[in-house]
Each structure stands twice: as C-alpha cells, then as structure tokens.
Amino acid sequence: KIMKTKILFLIVVFSALGCKSIGKAKPQEPLEVQTLIGEEGETVVLGSMNRANLNTEEFKAWFDPTYASQKIPEGWTKEHLPLAKDLTFKLFLGTWCGDTQRELGPMFKILDALEVDQNRIKMYSLSEYKDSPDGLEKEYDILNIPTLIFMENGKENNRIVELPVVSLLDDFSKILKKQPYQNAYADF
C-alpha cells in the first residue's frame, strides 16, 4: 500500500510539472533605448532594441495590422519548423521607415510561427541616415532596411533585404530549405 501511495504521489507530481510552462521564456522587458524625434515628428529608436520596445501606441498602430495581415498556410509551419530551430537572426530596421512598417509585422508573424524565441533575434534600429550609435550596420553592410539576416553557427546564411522577392513566406522557405535565393538587392 505504501508503494502504491508513493507511485501515485510521483505520478501526481510529474503530471503537475508537465502542465507548467517549463522552459517558456518570460515576456521580454523593453531595453533602454536612445530615441529622437524624426523629420516628420515620429519616434526614431537608435541602436539595440527588442520586440518589447515596439509595445507603444505609436508603433503598434502600424505593427499590429501588418502582423495580422500575414497569413500562414496550413502545413507551412510544420514543414519549416525543424529548419529554423538552430538559427539566430539579426534584424536591422528603422522605426521611421515605411518599408520597416510594412514588413516588420509579417516578418514577426512568420518568426512566431517558427517558434523563434525573442532571445534568438538581435534587433538594431537605425536613424533616418541609416546609421546607429554602435555602427553595427557597417559591419553587416546594411544599405536598405529592414534587413533580416539568417545566422547559422555564427555565420550569415542569407538575408531578406527591404522587401520580399516573391513573398515573405516564399523567401523564408527558400532560405530555410537552402535553395537558391538572392535578395531584392543582390545584383546592385
């Protein structure tokens, strides 16, 4: 009877542990960021930031609708999920930039579908002159934004620059499957 009680106790404990969100990342806290007011009165974030920095009324006004507009076809995630599990990403953007405002929400919708933890995405926001306090844009040869760089084992695998060639889903798919892909500015 004691043995049955111990086994029952262990089953209850392990069942309870299984229901907890072990390993789930806590919601991100926004990074302290440098900002300035852009030429058209908008907030320009400079340097390292994270997704939580976008949780302002001003940024959500363009981020949320574009995020919602990106549709993920049934089966797409299951096919691509294993291909993204070891990747990290560098994302260069401009909070003032129309291209960023159009593409960032859909990029994050796809990254979320691929279960990419926010800690695997390093974000850098550039000024209207496409520079930043730490100059990382020079190291990564950033000329157009947004630029999403796919990194594998610390090395660049490929990148999406400013806008998709076919569609974001198609471009992600080609990059994740390591099929031939050249970003929109590869020939410039």
Short mmCIF file of N, CA and C in Angstrom, two decimals:
data_model
loop_
_atom_site.label_atom_id
_atom_site.label_comp_id
_atom_site.label_asym_id
_atom_site.label_seq_id
_atom_site.Cartn_x
_atom_site.Cartn_y
_atom_site.Cartn_z
N LYS A 1 0.83 -1.19 0.00
CA LYS A 1 0.00 0.00 0.00
C LYS A 1 0.87 1.25 0.00
N ILE A 2 1.97 1.24 0.73
CA ILE A 2 2.89 2.39 0.79
C ILE A 2 3.50 2.62 -0.59
N MET A 3 3.88 1.50 -1.24
CA MET A 3 4.47 1.61 -2.57
C MET A 3 3.48 2.23 -3.55
N LYS A 4 2.21 1.82 -3.52
CA LYS A 4 1.19 2.39 -4.40
C LYS A 4 1.01 3.88 -4.13
N THR A 5 1.05 4.26 -2.85
CA THR A 5 0.91 5.66 -2.47
C THR A 5 2.06 6.48 -3.03
N LYS A 6 3.30 5.94 -2.92
CA LYS A 6 4.48 6.65 -3.44
C LYS A 6 4.38 6.81 -4.96
N ILE A 7 3.98 5.76 -5.62
CA ILE A 7 3.86 5.80 -7.09
C ILE A 7 2.79 6.82 -7.49
N LEU A 8 1.66 6.78 -6.78
CA LEU A 8 0.59 7.73 -7.07
C LEU A 8 1.08 9.17 -6.85
N PHE A 9 1.81 9.38 -5.75
CA PHE A 9 2.37 10.70 -5.45
C PHE A 9 3.30 11.16 -6.58
N LEU A 10 4.19 10.28 -7.04
CA LEU A 10 5.12 10.63 -8.13
C LEU A 10 4.37 10.95 -9.42
N ILE A 11 3.33 10.19 -9.70
CA ILE A 11 2.53 10.45 -10.90
C ILE A 11 1.90 11.83 -10.82
N VAL A 12 1.34 12.16 -9.65
CA VAL A 12 0.71 13.47 -9.46
C VAL A 12 1.74 14.58 -9.62
N VAL A 13 2.94 14.42 -9.01
CA VAL A 13 3.98 15.44 -9.09
C VAL A 13 4.43 15.64 -10.54
N PHE A 14 4.73 14.54 -11.25
CA PHE A 14 5.19 14.67 -12.63
C PHE A 14 4.10 15.21 -13.55
N SER A 15 2.86 14.86 -13.27
CA SER A 15 1.76 15.40 -14.07
C SER A 15 1.66 16.90 -13.88
N ALA A 16 1.79 17.35 -12.64
CA ALA A 16 1.71 18.79 -12.35
C ALA A 16 2.86 19.52 -13.01
N LEU A 17 4.06 18.92 -12.95
CA LEU A 17 5.21 19.56 -13.59
C LEU A 17 5.02 19.64 -15.10
N GLY A 18 4.43 18.61 -15.67
CA GLY A 18 4.19 18.60 -17.11
C GLY A 18 3.25 19.68 -17.56
N CYS A 19 2.37 20.14 -16.67
CA CYS A 19 1.41 21.17 -17.03
C CYS A 19 2.00 22.57 -16.94
N LYS A 20 3.11 22.70 -16.22
CA LYS A 20 3.72 24.02 -16.10
C LYS A 20 4.43 24.37 -17.39
N SER A 21 4.66 25.62 -17.60
CA SER A 21 5.35 26.06 -18.81
C SER A 21 6.85 26.08 -18.55
N ILE A 22 7.41 24.90 -18.33
CA ILE A 22 8.84 24.78 -18.09
C ILE A 22 9.56 25.16 -19.38
N GLY A 23 10.56 26.00 -19.27
CA GLY A 23 11.34 26.39 -20.43
C GLY A 23 10.73 27.52 -21.24
N LYS A 24 9.53 27.93 -20.94
CA LYS A 24 8.93 29.05 -21.67
C LYS A 24 9.62 30.33 -21.24
N ALA A 25 9.95 31.14 -22.20
CA ALA A 25 10.61 32.41 -21.89
C ALA A 25 9.62 33.37 -21.26
N LYS A 26 10.11 34.13 -20.30
CA LYS A 26 9.29 35.18 -19.71
C LYS A 26 9.09 36.27 -20.75
N PRO A 27 8.00 37.00 -20.66
CA PRO A 27 7.84 38.12 -21.59
C PRO A 27 9.04 39.07 -21.48
N GLN A 28 9.47 39.54 -22.61
CA GLN A 28 10.61 40.45 -22.63
C GLN A 28 10.28 41.79 -22.00
N GLU A 29 11.26 42.33 -21.34
CA GLU A 29 11.19 43.71 -20.87
C GLU A 29 11.81 44.57 -21.96
N PRO A 30 11.26 45.75 -22.23
CA PRO A 30 11.89 46.60 -23.24
C PRO A 30 13.30 47.00 -22.80
N LEU A 31 14.20 47.09 -23.76
CA LEU A 31 15.55 47.57 -23.48
C LEU A 31 15.50 49.08 -23.32
N GLU A 32 16.45 49.60 -22.57
CA GLU A 32 16.59 51.06 -22.52
C GLU A 32 17.16 51.47 -23.87
N VAL A 33 16.47 52.36 -24.53
CA VAL A 33 16.89 52.75 -25.87
C VAL A 33 17.06 54.26 -25.98
N GLN A 34 17.89 54.62 -26.93
CA GLN A 34 18.05 56.03 -27.27
C GLN A 34 17.01 56.36 -28.34
N THR A 35 16.31 57.47 -28.19
CA THR A 35 15.34 57.87 -29.21
C THR A 35 15.54 59.34 -29.56
N LEU A 36 15.05 59.68 -30.70
CA LEU A 36 14.98 61.09 -31.09
C LEU A 36 13.72 61.27 -31.92
N ILE A 37 13.37 62.49 -32.19
CA ILE A 37 12.18 62.76 -32.99
C ILE A 37 12.63 62.98 -34.43
N GLY A 38 12.00 62.21 -35.33
CA GLY A 38 12.37 62.25 -36.74
C GLY A 38 11.86 63.49 -37.45
N GLU A 39 12.19 63.58 -38.72
CA GLU A 39 11.86 64.74 -39.54
C GLU A 39 10.36 64.97 -39.65
N GLU A 40 9.57 63.90 -39.52
CA GLU A 40 8.11 64.03 -39.63
C GLU A 40 7.42 63.90 -38.27
N GLY A 41 8.19 64.06 -37.20
CA GLY A 41 7.62 64.04 -35.85
C GLY A 41 7.48 62.66 -35.23
N GLU A 42 7.95 61.63 -35.92
CA GLU A 42 7.82 60.27 -35.40
C GLU A 42 9.00 59.92 -34.49
N THR A 43 8.80 58.92 -33.63
CA THR A 43 9.85 58.45 -32.73
C THR A 43 10.83 57.58 -33.52
N VAL A 44 12.10 57.90 -33.41
CA VAL A 44 13.16 57.14 -34.06
C VAL A 44 13.97 56.47 -32.94
N VAL A 45 13.94 55.15 -32.90
CA VAL A 45 14.75 54.40 -31.95
C VAL A 45 16.11 54.21 -32.57
N LEU A 46 17.17 54.33 -31.75
CA LEU A 46 18.55 54.16 -32.25
C LEU A 46 19.26 53.04 -31.49
N GLY A 47 19.89 52.14 -32.23
CA GLY A 47 20.71 51.09 -31.63
C GLY A 47 19.93 49.85 -31.24
N SER A 48 20.52 49.08 -30.32
CA SER A 48 19.92 47.81 -29.89
C SER A 48 18.55 48.04 -29.27
N MET A 49 17.63 47.18 -29.65
CA MET A 49 16.28 47.21 -29.10
C MET A 49 15.75 45.79 -29.11
N ASN A 50 14.54 45.59 -28.63
CA ASN A 50 13.90 44.28 -28.75
C ASN A 50 12.43 44.49 -29.11
N ARG A 51 11.75 43.40 -29.30
CA ARG A 51 10.35 43.48 -29.74
C ARG A 51 9.49 44.21 -28.72
N ALA A 52 9.81 44.08 -27.44
CA ALA A 52 9.03 44.75 -26.40
C ALA A 52 9.10 46.27 -26.56
N ASN A 53 10.16 46.79 -27.19
CA ASN A 53 10.24 48.23 -27.45
C ASN A 53 9.19 48.70 -28.44
N LEU A 54 8.57 47.79 -29.15
CA LEU A 54 7.53 48.15 -30.12
C LEU A 54 6.15 48.27 -29.47
N ASN A 55 6.06 47.95 -28.18
CA ASN A 55 4.77 47.98 -27.48
C ASN A 55 4.39 49.38 -27.04
N THR A 56 4.37 50.31 -27.98
CA THR A 56 3.88 51.66 -27.71
C THR A 56 2.73 51.90 -28.68
N GLU A 57 1.86 52.83 -28.34
CA GLU A 57 0.73 53.13 -29.22
C GLU A 57 1.20 53.50 -30.63
N GLU A 58 2.25 54.30 -30.70
CA GLU A 58 2.75 54.76 -31.99
C GLU A 58 3.21 53.59 -32.86
N PHE A 59 3.98 52.68 -32.30
CA PHE A 59 4.50 51.56 -33.10
C PHE A 59 3.44 50.50 -33.35
N LYS A 60 2.57 50.23 -32.36
CA LYS A 60 1.52 49.23 -32.53
C LYS A 60 0.53 49.64 -33.62
N ALA A 61 0.41 50.94 -33.87
CA ALA A 61 -0.51 51.43 -34.90
C ALA A 61 -0.16 50.87 -36.28
N TRP A 62 1.12 50.66 -36.54
CA TRP A 62 1.50 50.05 -37.83
C TRP A 62 1.90 48.59 -37.69
N PHE A 63 2.43 48.18 -36.54
CA PHE A 63 2.89 46.79 -36.37
C PHE A 63 1.71 45.81 -36.32
N ASP A 64 0.73 46.07 -35.46
CA ASP A 64 -0.37 45.12 -35.26
C ASP A 64 -1.16 44.80 -36.53
N PRO A 65 -1.57 45.80 -37.33
CA PRO A 65 -2.34 45.46 -38.53
C PRO A 65 -1.52 44.65 -39.56
N THR A 66 -0.24 44.97 -39.69
CA THR A 66 0.56 44.22 -40.67
C THR A 66 0.85 42.81 -40.17
N TYR A 67 1.03 42.66 -38.85
CA TYR A 67 1.21 41.33 -38.25
C TYR A 67 -0.03 40.48 -38.54
N ALA A 68 -1.20 41.05 -38.29
CA ALA A 68 -2.47 40.33 -38.51
C ALA A 68 -2.70 39.99 -39.98
N SER A 69 -2.16 40.80 -40.88
CA SER A 69 -2.40 40.59 -42.31
C SER A 69 -1.63 39.40 -42.88
N GLN A 70 -0.56 38.99 -42.21
CA GLN A 70 0.24 37.86 -42.72
C GLN A 70 -0.46 36.55 -42.41
N LYS A 71 -0.79 35.82 -43.44
CA LYS A 71 -1.44 34.52 -43.27
C LYS A 71 -0.39 33.42 -43.46
N ILE A 72 -0.50 32.38 -42.62
CA ILE A 72 0.40 31.24 -42.70
C ILE A 72 -0.43 30.04 -43.15
N PRO A 73 -0.15 29.50 -44.34
CA PRO A 73 -0.96 28.38 -44.82
C PRO A 73 -0.82 27.14 -43.94
N GLU A 74 -1.87 26.36 -43.88
CA GLU A 74 -1.86 25.12 -43.12
C GLU A 74 -0.72 24.23 -43.63
N GLY A 75 0.05 23.68 -42.72
CA GLY A 75 1.15 22.80 -43.09
C GLY A 75 2.49 23.50 -43.27
N TRP A 76 2.48 24.82 -43.52
CA TRP A 76 3.73 25.54 -43.76
C TRP A 76 4.63 25.48 -42.52
N THR A 77 4.05 25.74 -41.36
CA THR A 77 4.85 25.77 -40.13
C THR A 77 5.47 24.41 -39.85
N LYS A 78 4.67 23.35 -39.93
CA LYS A 78 5.18 22.01 -39.64
C LYS A 78 6.35 21.66 -40.55
N GLU A 79 6.27 22.05 -41.81
CA GLU A 79 7.33 21.76 -42.78
C GLU A 79 8.61 22.54 -42.47
N HIS A 80 8.48 23.78 -42.00
CA HIS A 80 9.65 24.66 -41.84
C HIS A 80 10.19 24.76 -40.43
N LEU A 81 9.39 24.36 -39.44
CA LEU A 81 9.80 24.47 -38.04
C LEU A 81 11.16 23.83 -37.76
N PRO A 82 11.41 22.59 -38.19
CA PRO A 82 12.71 21.97 -37.88
C PRO A 82 13.88 22.69 -38.57
N LEU A 83 13.61 23.37 -39.66
CA LEU A 83 14.68 24.05 -40.41
C LEU A 83 15.14 25.33 -39.73
N ALA A 84 14.32 25.87 -38.83
CA ALA A 84 14.65 27.14 -38.17
C ALA A 84 15.16 26.96 -36.74
N LYS A 85 15.11 25.75 -36.22
CA LYS A 85 15.36 25.56 -34.79
C LYS A 85 16.77 25.96 -34.34
N ASP A 86 17.76 25.88 -35.21
CA ASP A 86 19.14 26.21 -34.81
C ASP A 86 19.60 27.57 -35.31
N LEU A 87 18.69 28.33 -35.89
CA LEU A 87 19.08 29.63 -36.45
C LEU A 87 18.91 30.75 -35.43
N THR A 88 19.72 31.79 -35.61
CA THR A 88 19.53 33.05 -34.90
C THR A 88 19.35 34.11 -35.99
N PHE A 89 18.92 35.29 -35.59
CA PHE A 89 18.59 36.32 -36.57
C PHE A 89 19.11 37.68 -36.12
N LYS A 90 19.55 38.46 -37.08
CA LYS A 90 19.88 39.87 -36.85
C LYS A 90 18.92 40.65 -37.72
N LEU A 91 18.25 41.61 -37.09
CA LEU A 91 17.23 42.38 -37.79
C LEU A 91 17.57 43.87 -37.68
N PHE A 92 17.85 44.46 -38.83
CA PHE A 92 18.11 45.90 -38.89
C PHE A 92 16.86 46.57 -39.42
N LEU A 93 16.44 47.64 -38.76
CA LEU A 93 15.18 48.30 -39.10
C LEU A 93 15.26 49.78 -38.80
N GLY A 94 14.22 50.48 -39.18
CA GLY A 94 14.07 51.89 -38.82
C GLY A 94 12.62 52.11 -38.42
N THR A 95 12.40 52.53 -37.20
CA THR A 95 11.01 52.72 -36.73
C THR A 95 10.30 53.80 -37.53
N TRP A 96 11.05 54.65 -38.20
CA TRP A 96 10.54 55.76 -39.02
C TRP A 96 10.25 55.32 -40.46
N CYS A 97 10.76 54.16 -40.85
CA CYS A 97 10.83 53.74 -42.26
C CYS A 97 9.56 53.03 -42.72
N GLY A 98 8.98 53.49 -43.81
CA GLY A 98 7.77 52.89 -44.37
C GLY A 98 7.95 51.42 -44.73
N ASP A 99 9.12 51.05 -45.25
CA ASP A 99 9.36 49.64 -45.59
C ASP A 99 9.39 48.78 -44.33
N THR A 100 10.02 49.29 -43.28
CA THR A 100 10.03 48.57 -42.00
C THR A 100 8.60 48.43 -41.49
N GLN A 101 7.84 49.50 -41.54
CA GLN A 101 6.48 49.48 -41.04
C GLN A 101 5.60 48.50 -41.81
N ARG A 102 5.91 48.29 -43.08
CA ARG A 102 5.15 47.36 -43.91
C ARG A 102 5.58 45.90 -43.67
N GLU A 103 6.87 45.65 -43.49
CA GLU A 103 7.39 44.28 -43.47
C GLU A 103 7.62 43.68 -42.08
N LEU A 104 7.80 44.52 -41.04
CA LEU A 104 8.19 44.01 -39.73
C LEU A 104 7.12 43.11 -39.10
N GLY A 105 5.86 43.52 -39.13
CA GLY A 105 4.79 42.69 -38.57
C GLY A 105 4.73 41.33 -39.23
N PRO A 106 4.68 41.26 -40.57
CA PRO A 106 4.68 39.96 -41.23
C PRO A 106 5.92 39.12 -40.94
N MET A 107 7.10 39.76 -40.85
CA MET A 107 8.32 39.00 -40.50
C MET A 107 8.16 38.33 -39.14
N PHE A 108 7.66 39.11 -38.17
CA PHE A 108 7.48 38.55 -36.83
C PHE A 108 6.39 37.49 -36.79
N LYS A 109 5.35 37.62 -37.60
CA LYS A 109 4.30 36.60 -37.65
C LYS A 109 4.92 35.27 -38.09
N ILE A 110 5.80 35.32 -39.07
CA ILE A 110 6.47 34.11 -39.56
C ILE A 110 7.45 33.58 -38.52
N LEU A 111 8.24 34.47 -37.92
CA LEU A 111 9.18 34.04 -36.87
C LEU A 111 8.44 33.43 -35.69
N ASP A 112 7.29 33.99 -35.33
CA ASP A 112 6.47 33.42 -34.26
C ASP A 112 5.96 32.04 -34.65
N ALA A 113 5.51 31.90 -35.88
CA ALA A 113 5.02 30.59 -36.35
C ALA A 113 6.14 29.55 -36.29
N LEU A 114 7.37 30.00 -36.51
CA LEU A 114 8.54 29.11 -36.46
C LEU A 114 9.06 28.93 -35.04
N GLU A 115 8.33 29.50 -34.06
CA GLU A 115 8.67 29.38 -32.64
C GLU A 115 10.07 29.90 -32.33
N VAL A 116 10.46 30.97 -33.00
CA VAL A 116 11.76 31.58 -32.74
C VAL A 116 11.64 32.43 -31.48
N ASP A 117 12.34 32.02 -30.43
CA ASP A 117 12.35 32.76 -29.17
C ASP A 117 12.96 34.15 -29.41
N GLN A 118 12.41 35.14 -28.73
CA GLN A 118 12.89 36.52 -28.92
C GLN A 118 14.37 36.68 -28.59
N ASN A 119 14.92 35.81 -27.75
CA ASN A 119 16.34 35.87 -27.42
C ASN A 119 17.23 35.46 -28.59
N ARG A 120 16.64 34.86 -29.61
CA ARG A 120 17.41 34.47 -30.80
C ARG A 120 17.34 35.53 -31.90
N ILE A 121 16.72 36.66 -31.58
CA ILE A 121 16.60 37.76 -32.55
C ILE A 121 17.27 39.00 -31.96
N LYS A 122 18.34 39.47 -32.60
CA LYS A 122 19.00 40.70 -32.18
C LYS A 122 18.52 41.80 -33.12
N MET A 123 17.94 42.84 -32.53
CA MET A 123 17.36 43.93 -33.32
C MET A 123 18.19 45.20 -33.16
N TYR A 124 18.40 45.89 -34.28
CA TYR A 124 19.15 47.15 -34.31
C TYR A 124 18.36 48.17 -35.11
N SER A 125 18.07 49.27 -34.49
CA SER A 125 17.29 50.30 -35.16
C SER A 125 18.22 51.43 -35.61
N LEU A 126 18.03 51.83 -36.85
CA LEU A 126 18.89 52.84 -37.46
C LEU A 126 18.19 54.19 -37.57
N SER A 127 18.99 55.22 -37.70
CA SER A 127 18.47 56.58 -37.87
C SER A 127 17.97 56.76 -39.31
N GLU A 128 17.44 57.92 -39.58
CA GLU A 128 16.99 58.24 -40.94
C GLU A 128 18.17 58.30 -41.91
N TYR A 129 19.38 58.37 -41.38
CA TYR A 129 20.60 58.35 -42.21
C TYR A 129 21.17 56.95 -42.29
N LYS A 130 20.42 55.97 -41.75
CA LYS A 130 20.78 54.55 -41.74
C LYS A 130 22.10 54.30 -41.01
N ASP A 131 22.24 54.98 -39.87
CA ASP A 131 23.38 54.70 -39.00
C ASP A 131 22.87 54.53 -37.58
N SER A 132 23.77 54.07 -36.69
CA SER A 132 23.40 53.85 -35.29
C SER A 132 24.60 54.17 -34.41
N PRO A 133 24.38 54.34 -33.11
CA PRO A 133 25.47 54.71 -32.21
C PRO A 133 26.65 53.74 -32.22
N ASP A 134 26.39 52.42 -32.36
CA ASP A 134 27.50 51.46 -32.32
C ASP A 134 28.02 51.06 -33.69
N GLY A 135 27.41 51.54 -34.76
CA GLY A 135 27.92 51.32 -36.12
C GLY A 135 27.83 49.89 -36.63
N LEU A 136 27.00 49.07 -36.01
CA LEU A 136 26.88 47.67 -36.42
C LEU A 136 26.41 47.53 -37.87
N GLU A 137 25.71 48.53 -38.36
CA GLU A 137 25.22 48.48 -39.75
C GLU A 137 26.39 48.42 -40.74
N LYS A 138 27.53 48.98 -40.39
CA LYS A 138 28.71 48.92 -41.27
C LYS A 138 29.28 47.51 -41.30
N GLU A 139 29.37 46.89 -40.14
CA GLU A 139 29.90 45.52 -40.05
C GLU A 139 29.08 44.54 -40.89
N TYR A 140 27.77 44.75 -40.95
CA TYR A 140 26.89 43.84 -41.68
C TYR A 140 26.47 44.39 -43.04
N ASP A 141 27.12 45.46 -43.48
CA ASP A 141 26.89 46.02 -44.81
C ASP A 141 25.40 46.29 -45.07
N ILE A 142 24.79 47.04 -44.16
CA ILE A 142 23.36 47.33 -44.26
C ILE A 142 23.17 48.63 -45.05
N LEU A 143 22.51 48.51 -46.20
CA LEU A 143 22.24 49.68 -47.03
C LEU A 143 20.74 49.97 -47.11
N ASN A 144 19.93 48.92 -46.98
CA ASN A 144 18.48 49.07 -47.07
C ASN A 144 17.85 48.36 -45.87
N ILE A 145 16.73 48.92 -45.41
CA ILE A 145 16.03 48.33 -44.27
C ILE A 145 14.55 48.17 -44.58
N PRO A 146 13.92 47.20 -43.94
CA PRO A 146 14.51 46.27 -42.99
C PRO A 146 15.38 45.22 -43.68
N THR A 147 16.37 44.74 -42.94
CA THR A 147 17.20 43.62 -43.38
C THR A 147 17.16 42.57 -42.29
N LEU A 148 16.70 41.37 -42.64
CA LEU A 148 16.65 40.23 -41.73
C LEU A 148 17.73 39.25 -42.16
N ILE A 149 18.72 39.07 -41.29
CA ILE A 149 19.84 38.18 -41.59
C ILE A 149 19.63 36.85 -40.86
N PHE A 150 19.68 35.76 -41.61
CA PHE A 150 19.56 34.41 -41.07
C PHE A 150 20.97 33.94 -40.72
N MET A 151 21.20 33.60 -39.46
CA MET A 151 22.53 33.20 -38.99
C MET A 151 22.50 31.73 -38.57
N GLU A 152 23.55 31.01 -38.95
CA GLU A 152 23.69 29.61 -38.56
C GLU A 152 25.12 29.41 -38.09
N ASN A 153 25.27 28.92 -36.88
CA ASN A 153 26.60 28.72 -36.28
C ASN A 153 27.43 30.00 -36.32
N GLY A 154 26.79 31.13 -36.08
CA GLY A 154 27.50 32.41 -36.02
C GLY A 154 27.85 33.02 -37.37
N LYS A 155 27.45 32.38 -38.46
CA LYS A 155 27.76 32.89 -39.80
C LYS A 155 26.47 33.20 -40.55
N GLU A 156 26.55 34.20 -41.41
CA GLU A 156 25.37 34.55 -42.21
C GLU A 156 25.07 33.45 -43.20
N ASN A 157 23.80 33.07 -43.21
CA ASN A 157 23.29 32.05 -44.12
C ASN A 157 22.70 32.73 -45.36
N ASN A 158 21.89 33.77 -45.12
CA ASN A 158 21.27 34.54 -46.19
C ASN A 158 20.56 35.73 -45.55
N ARG A 159 19.92 36.56 -46.37
CA ARG A 159 19.20 37.72 -45.83
C ARG A 159 18.06 38.12 -46.74
N ILE A 160 17.04 38.69 -46.12
CA ILE A 160 15.94 39.34 -46.84
C ILE A 160 16.19 40.83 -46.67
N VAL A 161 16.21 41.56 -47.79
CA VAL A 161 16.53 42.98 -47.75
C VAL A 161 15.36 43.81 -48.26
N GLU A 162 14.83 44.65 -47.42
CA GLU A 162 13.80 45.67 -47.66
C GLU A 162 12.44 45.11 -48.02
N LEU A 163 12.38 44.21 -48.97
CA LEU A 163 11.10 43.66 -49.41
C LEU A 163 11.33 42.26 -49.95
N PRO A 164 10.30 41.43 -49.91
CA PRO A 164 10.48 40.07 -50.43
C PRO A 164 10.64 40.07 -51.95
N VAL A 165 11.29 39.03 -52.46
CA VAL A 165 11.44 38.85 -53.90
C VAL A 165 10.13 38.32 -54.48
N VAL A 166 9.58 37.27 -53.86
CA VAL A 166 8.30 36.70 -54.29
C VAL A 166 7.25 37.05 -53.24
N SER A 167 7.42 36.51 -52.05
CA SER A 167 6.60 36.82 -50.87
C SER A 167 7.46 36.46 -49.67
N LEU A 168 7.12 36.99 -48.50
CA LEU A 168 7.92 36.66 -47.32
C LEU A 168 7.92 35.15 -47.06
N LEU A 169 6.76 34.50 -47.19
CA LEU A 169 6.71 33.06 -46.96
C LEU A 169 7.59 32.30 -47.94
N ASP A 170 7.55 32.69 -49.21
CA ASP A 170 8.36 32.02 -50.23
C ASP A 170 9.85 32.29 -49.97
N ASP A 171 10.19 33.53 -49.65
CA ASP A 171 11.60 33.87 -49.39
C ASP A 171 12.11 33.12 -48.16
N PHE A 172 11.33 33.11 -47.06
CA PHE A 172 11.72 32.35 -45.87
C PHE A 172 11.92 30.89 -46.23
N SER A 173 10.97 30.34 -46.99
CA SER A 173 11.02 28.93 -47.36
C SER A 173 12.31 28.61 -48.12
N LYS A 174 12.64 29.40 -49.11
CA LYS A 174 13.86 29.16 -49.89
C LYS A 174 15.10 29.23 -49.02
N ILE A 175 15.15 30.24 -48.15
CA ILE A 175 16.33 30.39 -47.28
C ILE A 175 16.41 29.23 -46.30
N LEU A 176 15.30 28.88 -45.67
CA LEU A 176 15.32 27.79 -44.70
C LEU A 176 15.66 26.45 -45.34
N LYS A 177 15.21 26.24 -46.57
CA LYS A 177 15.50 24.99 -47.28
C LYS A 177 16.84 25.03 -48.00
N LYS A 178 17.55 26.15 -47.87
CA LYS A 178 18.87 26.36 -48.51
C LYS A 178 18.78 26.18 -50.02
N GLN A 179 17.68 26.65 -50.58
CA GLN A 179 17.51 26.67 -52.03
C GLN A 179 18.11 27.96 -52.55
N PRO A 180 18.40 28.03 -53.85
CA PRO A 180 18.95 29.28 -54.39
C PRO A 180 18.02 30.46 -54.08
N TYR A 181 18.59 31.50 -53.50
CA TYR A 181 17.83 32.70 -53.17
C TYR A 181 18.77 33.89 -53.18
N GLN A 182 18.37 34.94 -53.87
CA GLN A 182 19.07 36.21 -53.83
C GLN A 182 18.08 37.28 -53.45
N ASN A 183 18.46 38.10 -52.47
CA ASN A 183 17.56 39.16 -52.02
C ASN A 183 17.34 40.19 -53.12
N ALA A 184 16.41 41.07 -52.91
CA ALA A 184 15.99 42.06 -53.91
C ALA A 184 17.13 42.97 -54.37
N TYR A 185 18.20 43.10 -53.58
CA TYR A 185 19.29 44.00 -53.92
C TYR A 185 20.60 43.26 -54.24
N ALA A 186 20.54 41.96 -54.40
CA ALA A 186 21.75 41.16 -54.61
C ALA A 186 22.54 41.58 -55.83
N ASP A 187 21.88 42.07 -56.87
CA ASP A 187 22.56 42.44 -58.11
C ASP A 187 23.00 43.89 -58.18
N PHE A 188 22.75 44.66 -57.09
CA PHE A 188 23.10 46.08 -57.12
C PHE A 188 24.51 46.30 -56.65
#
